[in-house]
Coordinates of C-alpha atoms in Angstrom, one line a residue:
M1 CA 97.5 116.5 76.1
Q2 CA 97.8 113.1 74.3
I3 CA 98.8 110.7 77.1
G4 CA 99.8 107.0 76.6
F5 CA 99.3 104.8 79.6
I6 CA 100.6 101.2 80.0
G7 CA 99.2 99.2 82.8
T8 CA 95.5 99.1 83.6
G9 CA 95.6 97.4 87.0
V10 CA 94.0 98.6 90.2
M11 CA 96.2 101.7 90.4
G12 CA 96.4 102.4 86.7
T13 CA 92.7 102.3 86.2
G14 CA 92.0 104.9 88.8
I15 CA 94.7 107.2 87.5
I16 CA 93.5 106.8 83.9
Q17 CA 89.9 107.7 84.9
N18 CA 91.1 110.9 86.5
L19 CA 93.2 111.8 83.5
L20 CA 90.1 111.3 81.3
K21 CA 88.0 113.4 83.7
A22 CA 90.6 116.2 83.4
G23 CA 90.0 116.2 79.6
H24 CA 93.1 114.4 78.3
Q25 CA 93.0 111.9 75.5
V26 CA 94.4 108.7 76.7
V27 CA 95.6 105.7 74.7
V28 CA 96.2 102.5 76.7
Y29 CA 97.9 99.1 76.5
N30 CA 97.8 96.2 78.9
R31 CA 99.1 92.7 78.7
T32 CA 95.5 91.4 79.0
K33 CA 93.1 93.6 77.0
A34 CA 90.1 92.4 79.0
H35 CA 91.6 94.1 82.1
A36 CA 91.5 97.5 80.2
Q37 CA 87.7 97.3 79.6
T38 CA 86.8 99.7 82.5
V39 CA 89.0 102.5 81.1
L40 CA 88.0 101.8 77.5
T41 CA 84.4 102.2 78.5
A42 CA 85.3 105.4 80.2
G43 CA 86.7 106.9 77.0
A44 CA 90.3 105.7 76.6
T45 CA 91.4 104.2 73.3
W46 CA 93.4 100.9 72.8
A47 CA 96.7 100.4 71.1
D48 CA 98.1 96.9 70.3
S49 CA 101.6 97.4 71.8
P50 CA 103.7 99.8 73.9
Q51 CA 105.4 101.0 70.7
A52 CA 102.0 101.9 69.3
V53 CA 101.1 103.7 72.5
A54 CA 104.3 105.7 72.4
A55 CA 104.0 106.6 68.7
Q56 CA 100.6 108.3 69.4
S57 CA 101.6 110.1 72.6
T58 CA 103.6 113.1 73.9
V59 CA 103.6 111.8 77.4
I60 CA 103.9 108.0 78.1
I61 CA 103.2 106.7 81.6
T62 CA 103.9 103.2 82.8
M63 CA 102.5 101.5 85.9
V64 CA 103.1 97.8 85.8
G65 CA 103.9 95.1 88.3
F66 CA 107.6 94.3 88.6
P67 CA 110.9 95.8 87.5
Q68 CA 111.3 93.2 84.8
D69 CA 107.9 94.3 83.5
V70 CA 109.1 97.9 83.3
Q71 CA 112.3 96.8 81.4
D72 CA 110.1 94.8 79.0
V73 CA 107.6 97.5 78.1
Y74 CA 110.4 100.0 77.5
S75 CA 113.0 97.9 75.8
R76 CA 111.4 95.1 73.8
T77 CA 111.3 95.2 70.0
D78 CA 107.8 96.7 70.1
G79 CA 108.4 98.7 73.3
I80 CA 108.2 102.3 74.2
F81 CA 111.7 103.2 73.2
A82 CA 110.9 101.8 69.7
G83 CA 108.0 104.2 69.2
A84 CA 108.6 107.3 71.3
R85 CA 109.2 110.5 69.4
P86 CA 112.0 112.9 70.3
G87 CA 110.8 115.5 72.8
S88 CA 108.3 113.2 74.4
T89 CA 108.3 112.5 78.2
V90 CA 108.4 109.0 79.7
I91 CA 107.2 108.6 83.3
D92 CA 107.5 105.3 85.1
M93 CA 105.1 105.3 88.1
T94 CA 105.8 101.7 88.9
T95 CA 107.5 101.1 92.2
S96 CA 110.7 99.8 90.8
T97 CA 114.5 99.9 91.5
P98 CA 116.5 103.1 91.6
V99 CA 119.1 101.4 89.4
L100 CA 116.6 100.7 86.7
A101 CA 115.3 104.3 86.8
V102 CA 118.8 105.6 86.1
E103 CA 119.3 103.1 83.3
L104 CA 116.0 104.1 81.6
T105 CA 116.8 107.7 82.0
K106 CA 120.2 107.2 80.3
T107 CA 118.5 105.5 77.3
A108 CA 115.8 108.1 77.2
H109 CA 118.3 110.9 76.9
E110 CA 120.1 109.0 74.1
L111 CA 116.8 109.0 72.3
K112 CA 116.2 112.7 73.0
L113 CA 113.4 111.9 75.4
K114 CA 112.7 113.3 78.9
A115 CA 112.4 110.9 81.7
L116 CA 110.9 110.8 85.3
D117 CA 110.5 108.1 87.9
A118 CA 107.4 109.0 89.8
P119 CA 106.1 106.2 92.1
V120 CA 103.0 106.9 94.2
S121 CA 101.5 106.1 97.5
G122 CA 97.9 106.1 98.6
G123 CA 96.6 102.8 97.3
D124 CA 93.4 102.2 95.3
V125 CA 91.6 104.8 97.3
G126 CA 94.1 107.5 96.4
A127 CA 94.2 106.4 92.7
K128 CA 90.4 106.6 92.6
N129 CA 90.0 109.9 94.4
A130 CA 93.1 111.7 92.9
T131 CA 94.6 112.0 96.3
L132 CA 97.9 110.1 95.7
T133 CA 101.3 111.2 97.0
V134 CA 103.7 111.4 94.0
M135 CA 107.5 111.1 94.6
V136 CA 109.5 112.3 91.6
G137 CA 113.0 111.9 90.4
G138 CA 114.6 112.8 87.1
D139 CA 114.8 115.8 84.8
Q140 CA 113.8 118.9 86.8
E141 CA 112.7 120.7 83.7
A142 CA 110.4 117.7 82.8
Y143 CA 109.1 117.7 86.4
Q144 CA 108.1 121.3 86.1
A145 CA 106.4 120.7 82.8
M146 CA 104.5 117.6 84.2
K147 CA 103.6 119.1 87.6
P148 CA 100.1 120.2 86.4
L149 CA 99.4 116.7 85.2
F150 CA 100.6 115.2 88.5
D151 CA 98.3 117.6 90.4
Q152 CA 95.4 116.1 88.5
I153 CA 96.0 112.7 90.0
G154 CA 97.6 113.5 93.4
Q155 CA 97.2 115.9 96.3
R156 CA 100.9 116.0 97.3
V157 CA 103.6 116.0 94.6
N158 CA 107.3 116.4 95.5
Y159 CA 110.5 116.5 93.5
F160 CA 113.5 114.8 95.1
G161 CA 116.3 115.2 92.5
T162 CA 118.1 113.2 89.9
A163 CA 116.9 109.9 88.3
G164 CA 116.2 107.2 90.9
K165 CA 115.5 109.6 93.8
G166 CA 111.7 109.1 93.4
Q167 CA 112.2 105.4 93.7
H168 CA 114.5 105.9 96.8
T169 CA 111.7 108.0 98.4
K170 CA 109.2 105.3 97.7
M171 CA 111.5 102.7 99.4
A172 CA 111.5 104.9 102.5
N173 CA 107.7 105.0 102.3
Q174 CA 107.5 101.2 102.0
I175 CA 109.9 100.7 105.0
M176 CA 107.4 102.9 107.0
I177 CA 104.4 101.0 105.7
A178 CA 106.1 97.7 106.7
G179 CA 105.9 98.9 110.3
T180 CA 102.3 100.1 110.1
M181 CA 101.0 96.9 108.4
T182 CA 102.8 94.5 110.8
G183 CA 101.7 96.7 113.7
L184 CA 98.1 96.9 112.9
T185 CA 98.0 93.1 112.2
E186 CA 99.5 92.2 115.6
M187 CA 97.3 94.8 117.3
L188 CA 94.2 93.1 116.0
V189 CA 95.5 89.6 117.0
Y190 CA 96.2 90.9 120.5
A191 CA 93.0 92.8 120.9
K192 CA 90.9 89.8 119.7
A193 CA 92.7 87.4 122.1
A194 CA 92.0 89.8 124.9
G195 CA 88.3 89.7 124.2
L196 CA 88.1 93.4 123.2
D197 CA 85.4 94.8 120.9
L198 CA 87.5 95.3 117.7
P199 CA 85.5 98.2 116.1
Q200 CA 85.7 100.0 119.5
V201 CA 89.4 99.4 119.6
L202 CA 89.7 100.9 116.1
A203 CA 87.7 104.0 117.0
T204 CA 89.8 104.5 120.1
L205 CA 93.2 104.1 118.6
S206 CA 92.2 106.2 115.6
S207 CA 91.8 109.2 117.9
G208 CA 95.1 108.8 119.6
G209 CA 98.9 108.5 119.0
A210 CA 98.5 105.2 117.2
D211 CA 96.5 106.7 114.4
N212 CA 97.9 106.0 110.9
W213 CA 96.7 105.8 107.3
S214 CA 97.1 102.0 107.1
M215 CA 95.0 101.4 110.2
E216 CA 92.2 103.8 109.0
N217 CA 92.0 102.2 105.6
Y218 CA 92.8 98.6 106.1
V219 CA 91.4 97.6 109.5
P220 CA 87.8 98.3 108.5
R221 CA 88.4 96.0 105.5
I222 CA 89.8 93.3 107.8
L223 CA 86.9 93.5 110.1
K224 CA 84.5 92.9 107.1
G225 CA 86.7 90.0 105.9
D226 CA 87.5 92.0 102.8
Y227 CA 91.0 91.1 101.4
T228 CA 90.6 92.5 97.9
P229 CA 93.7 94.3 96.9
G230 CA 94.1 98.0 97.3
F231 CA 97.7 97.0 96.9
F232 CA 98.7 93.4 96.1
A233 CA 100.7 91.6 98.8
K234 CA 103.0 90.2 96.1
H235 CA 103.9 93.7 94.9
F236 CA 104.5 94.8 98.5
L237 CA 106.9 91.9 99.0
K238 CA 108.7 92.9 95.8
D239 CA 109.0 96.5 97.3
L240 CA 110.5 95.2 100.5
R241 CA 113.0 93.1 98.7
I242 CA 114.1 96.1 96.6
A243 CA 114.3 98.3 99.8
L244 CA 116.5 95.7 101.5
R245 CA 118.8 95.3 98.5
E246 CA 119.2 99.1 98.4
A247 CA 119.9 99.1 102.1
D248 CA 122.6 96.5 101.6
R249 CA 124.2 98.7 98.9
M250 CA 124.4 101.5 101.5
H251 CA 125.7 99.1 104.2
L252 CA 122.5 99.5 106.3
D253 CA 121.0 96.9 108.6
L254 CA 117.2 97.2 108.8
P255 CA 116.1 94.3 111.1
A256 CA 112.5 95.4 111.4
T257 CA 112.0 95.6 107.7
Q258 CA 113.7 92.2 107.3
Q259 CA 111.2 90.7 109.7
A260 CA 108.3 92.3 107.8
K261 CA 109.7 90.8 104.6
Q262 CA 109.8 87.4 106.2
L263 CA 106.2 87.7 107.3
Y264 CA 105.1 88.7 103.8
E265 CA 107.1 85.8 102.3
T266 CA 105.1 83.5 104.6
M267 CA 101.9 85.0 103.3
V268 CA 102.9 85.2 99.6
D269 CA 105.3 82.3 99.0
D270 CA 104.2 79.8 101.6
C271 CA 100.5 80.4 101.8
G272 CA 99.9 81.5 98.2
L273 CA 98.1 84.7 99.1
G274 CA 100.0 87.1 96.9
D275 CA 96.9 88.2 95.1
D276 CA 95.3 89.3 98.3
G277 CA 95.7 92.9 99.5
T278 CA 98.4 93.7 102.0
Q279 CA 95.8 93.5 104.8
G280 CA 95.7 89.7 104.2
L281 CA 98.8 89.4 106.3
I282 CA 96.4 88.7 109.3
K283 CA 95.6 85.3 107.7
I284 CA 99.0 83.9 108.6
Y285 CA 98.2 84.6 112.3
E286 CA 94.7 83.2 112.1
D287 CA 96.1 79.9 110.7
K288 CA 98.4 79.4 113.6

């Protein structure tokens, strides 16, 4: 299968490497070519624009930073829609807005393309190890056709319905993660202040009802002072803002998620730590 992939960041790199291992030909584009060097060395080929990627591919996948980046790579004059051939499938794996997913699907159909929104969960570890959770919305026929491909990059793949439903599912995921990230952060602050042995606390809590993916994956990094991004804090803040806007549309009040957003705004906007991983939230407590 000839796959085009736009976005060679932390997540995209891991996914591309697994697609290459599965035997696919992958052509890539990234805003900064130097950031694509890892996948180029692994066997991917380079194209000079999203349009050029699309023209060479039957499946075009995007995983970029923000909704405005998604809009740009699809709709600009040298974008995906300018180069994609009728019958091709476009898959946006960026965590973006449900509204944009619906808009892109509408345009894709007008161009005789199939479209899926398929955000993922599992962080850099999941991308590297092909253990991602993939949440899919869009054309059911396209989903069935792409399911074998999704299975090559993820261990759990689920279809949720029409365009935008994958993004709504990812928002539900991020609301949950907001609770686990703030919880593990304040757990560590409390345990440290109480004079407890933090590795022992982690080992104990991991064997009980408090166990969760975020704690198992991020607390060991925090204990080593490792704040490299498995998932950028600035991108998580973007996700929380999207989730709360969607909640407003549905007339929902989510005070705990609102509080998590405010904490990440302190980290990202006030402290300038947006390029840290989400586990860097603990720094705003250490500075108090």
